[in-house]
Amino acid sequence: MNFDLTAEHQMLQDSLRRFLKYSCNSETRNEALSSETGVTSDLWHAMAEMGVIGAFFTEEQGGFGGTGADIALIFEELGRANIMSPFLDGALLSGRVLAAAGELDRVADLINGDLQLALAHGEPTSRYDLNYVRTTSVNGILNGRKAVVVNALASDVLIVSARISGEVSDENGISLYFVEKDAAGLTIQDYALIAGGHAAEVTLDGVEGSLIGEEGKGFALLKDAYAIATVAQCAETLGEMTAATELTQEYLVTRQQFGRPIATFQALAHRMSDMLIEMEQARSAVIRAAGYFESDERTRDINIHAAKNLMGRAGRLIAEESIQMHGGIAMTQEYELAHIAKRITMADHRFGDTDYHLEKFMALTQP
Amino acid sequence: MDLNYSKDDLAFRDEVRAFLATKLTRELSEKVRLGGDLTKDDMEGWHAILNAQGWLAPNWPKEYGGAEWNAVHRHIFDDECASAHAPRVVPFGLSMLAPVLQKFGNQLQKDHWLPRILSGEDWWCQGYSEPDAGSDLASLKTKAVREGDHYIVNGQKTWTTLGQHANMIFCLVRTDSTVKQQAGISFLLIDMNTPGIEVRPIILLDGSAEVNEVWFTDVEVPVENLVGEENSGWTYAKYLLTHERTNIAGVGFSTAGLAAVKRIAKAEMSGGKPLIQNPLFAARVAQVEIDLMAMSTTNLRIVSQAAAGGAPGVEASMLKVKGTIIRQEINDLARRVVGPYAMPFISEAVEGSNEPLPDPHDAGPVAAQYFNNRKISIFGGSNEIQRGIIAKVKMGG
Ligand SMILES: Cc1cc2nc3c(=O)[nH]c(=O)nc-3n(C[C@H](O)[C@H](O)[C@H](O)COP(=O)(O)OP(=O)(O)OC[C@H]3O[C@@H](n4cnc5c(N)ncnc54)[C@H](O)[C@@H]3O)c2cc1C
């Protein structure tokens, strides 16, 4: 067993960390936050040039990476730098669907930084269930509504799931389609998200789609893409939790009340210690989810469900305790921690929450 | 012992319900329910309605125009107001300054300021905290130097809630720096329109603009605005903190919040069933409900004891700690229950537009409220400071 990064991963981590440190600060973040789409295109292109998007895909898919470990490493750095660009939704989640479906031309465009995508799958009543699809497709004509579609406005084209057959919860009978942004019958109601970025309600009223992959076989592609996206989300949250923990640690030794640093109050010192303990657990959970990603599906899924559940719990602790132990200053929009805490907390609303993954874990481990 | 409401209590409850049904407009209650930003007019309007009924100051003595209700009636009133989504009464003048004036103010001050609090002529804000004096309030530096019949005030207050609406601020200021910190503090009433005062907004993490910095540069304050004795302000401030405060446990807010969570959990589907039937989620809801049931009784017990002449010091700290934990737990459930729909930033821009809100649950900005309510365990003496008080009282030291 060996927990060291490979030489290549070490290089990637170093260069990414250096690049993000210099190119991203609260100014660029606020710029992205207040822009119309929530995205700054400069960063997207710069990252593509560095090969970051290419590392989301395997060599057969036209990339140069694509393993759980590659993806965890990159997203942890994005989280640590508190980057708000939609690499997760706009490139990884939707890109992995396309790569698995053999749409390699589009994947090449993604890798070059010339394309941004959005995956419109969840619906107003599907909550976190991947198999619930009410949107219908009859001969490629789509009708239905998609909920909280992250990056819809900034994307160049949408990937939409729709049912061609079966019951609303059947895994079989789900197809995937490209839908052009200017397609007749398509409505995109865009809004900002509380933790940064944008999403939209997407309404399909007799919209023409062009099929991706095989008819009715979309579920397997979605499940795999959501699996890697969940690993990425956990890693990103780990990076954000690291940043929150570092800020809090620094603040406790600097802030003086009653004539001494507040870190000297045991009521706070022990809780800081608990945060540090949870950080180690969180890191291990992410390492497992990433490291077992290439194993058999059951092992992969057990470790992903475990990680997302643990990150939900540890993330809540880190976000809430960081704010509490800072006091009022952490409640202000101006202070970096506020953004980080919001991102950590809202990650629990993506790709299944703490309870959802606990249930899935129980189903796999307690037959 | 009798845990049931008496006939008189039930009659009172009906009276409150009837009052709310006729006087609280649907427009206002919907705004409160959906967490909309209340305007100054909204808040002043509601105060005026309560005042006309004689219900604006539940715990003031009758001689000053209060309702002087007993603990049970106050509990009923808070509960009914929260369930009906009535606006929260702004506490600074009514429940913070007024008890201090009633106990330590001179006759002129009582006669002048108390009626104006009821009538709404004055909007008070609280000027205690400073950037370097939060939990360690006694280290405050804002200075007041007496010159003839004025004090000259210099310094900075911060976190001043709703200071943007206020025309008056009650402040703790340093009048003697040569003695022990606590012994050199005075309690001053300052007109916000005096030259030299500047109010700067602080935007909070949920985008709300409810707190401010207040800067003082050579601000002249007439000496008759000193409350009590010079350099005795700390005693008054402590009285204010330990003085039994209405609704410190927030039972009404929690009850209303939990009802909303249950309503949504019945409609929200997960795995083909209503979420409320999901054992994991149902257990979370039940756990909080059990805590809240006990808290409601703890609150009544402590408030009744205090009304009967017991000293509510450490008990107020207990109510604050547990009450805020329960409220924050309910805020956490409220964001969980809506699933991915917790993510949209439901801002005024969205509310102001004609587009329907993205959230099909009609839940309001639950995530914003979750983040905003992190404040309740920080302000008014943080939960750490409250625990310190409990430990000190119970174990000495
Ligand atoms: C939204 C909001 C509204 C507010 N409104 C007002 C207002 O209207 N008027 C007003 O005057 N003030 C107001 N406050 C200020 C509030 O009272 C202070 O934030 C509070 O007293 C804590 O001070 P601080 O923020 O400086 O944190 P600090 O005192 O710096 O505390 C930082 C952390 O250290 C902990 N800590 C400090 N001392 C100890 C100790 N001895 N033992 C253990 N832990 C300790 C604290 O609990 C906290 O977790 C408001 C604050 C907020 C956030």
PDB file of N, CA and C in Angstrom, chain A residues 16 81 92 134 138 162 215 361:
ATOM      1  N   LEU A  16      -1.133  23.346 -10.542  1.00  0.00           N
ATOM      2  CA  LEU A  16      -2.517  23.803 -10.426  1.00  0.00           C
ATOM      3  C   LEU A  16      -2.666  24.735  -9.223  1.00  0.00           C
ATOM      4  N   ALA A  81      -9.154  26.505  -3.757  1.00  0.00           N
ATOM      5  CA  ALA A  81      -9.042  27.890  -4.241  1.00  0.00           C
ATOM      6  C   ALA A  81     -10.414  28.568  -4.302  1.00  0.00           C
ATOM      7  N   LEU A  92     -17.189  17.936 -16.691  1.00  0.00           N
ATOM      8  CA  LEU A  92     -17.002  16.556 -16.207  1.00  0.00           C
ATOM      9  C   LEU A  92     -18.280  15.719 -16.328  1.00  0.00           C
ATOM     10  N   ARG A 134     -39.927  11.888 -15.941  1.00  0.00           N
ATOM     11  CA  ARG A 134     -41.287  12.088 -16.467  1.00  0.00           C
ATOM     12  C   ARG A 134     -41.281  12.717 -17.837  1.00  0.00           C
ATOM     13  N   VAL A 138     -41.211  11.331 -27.842  1.00  0.00           N
ATOM     14  CA  VAL A 138     -41.902  10.549 -28.864  1.00  0.00           C
ATOM     15  C   VAL A 138     -41.259  10.917 -30.194  1.00  0.00           C
ATOM     16  N   ALA A 162     -34.899  11.885 -21.410  1.00  0.00           N
ATOM     17  CA  ALA A 162     -36.354  11.777 -21.588  1.00  0.00           C
ATOM     18  C   ALA A 162     -36.727  10.306 -21.700  1.00  0.00           C
ATOM     19  N   GLU A 215     -30.895   4.161 -27.984  1.00  0.00           N
ATOM     20  CA  GLU A 215     -32.273   4.391 -27.526  1.00  0.00           C
ATOM     21  C   GLU A 215     -32.555   3.667 -26.205  1.00  0.00           C
ATOM     22  N   PHE A 361     -26.088   3.238   0.767  1.00  0.00           N
ATOM     23  CA  PHE A 361     -25.027   2.467   1.418  1.00  0.00           C
ATOM     24  C   PHE A 361     -25.629   1.285   2.166  1.00  0.00           C
TER      25      PHE A 361
END
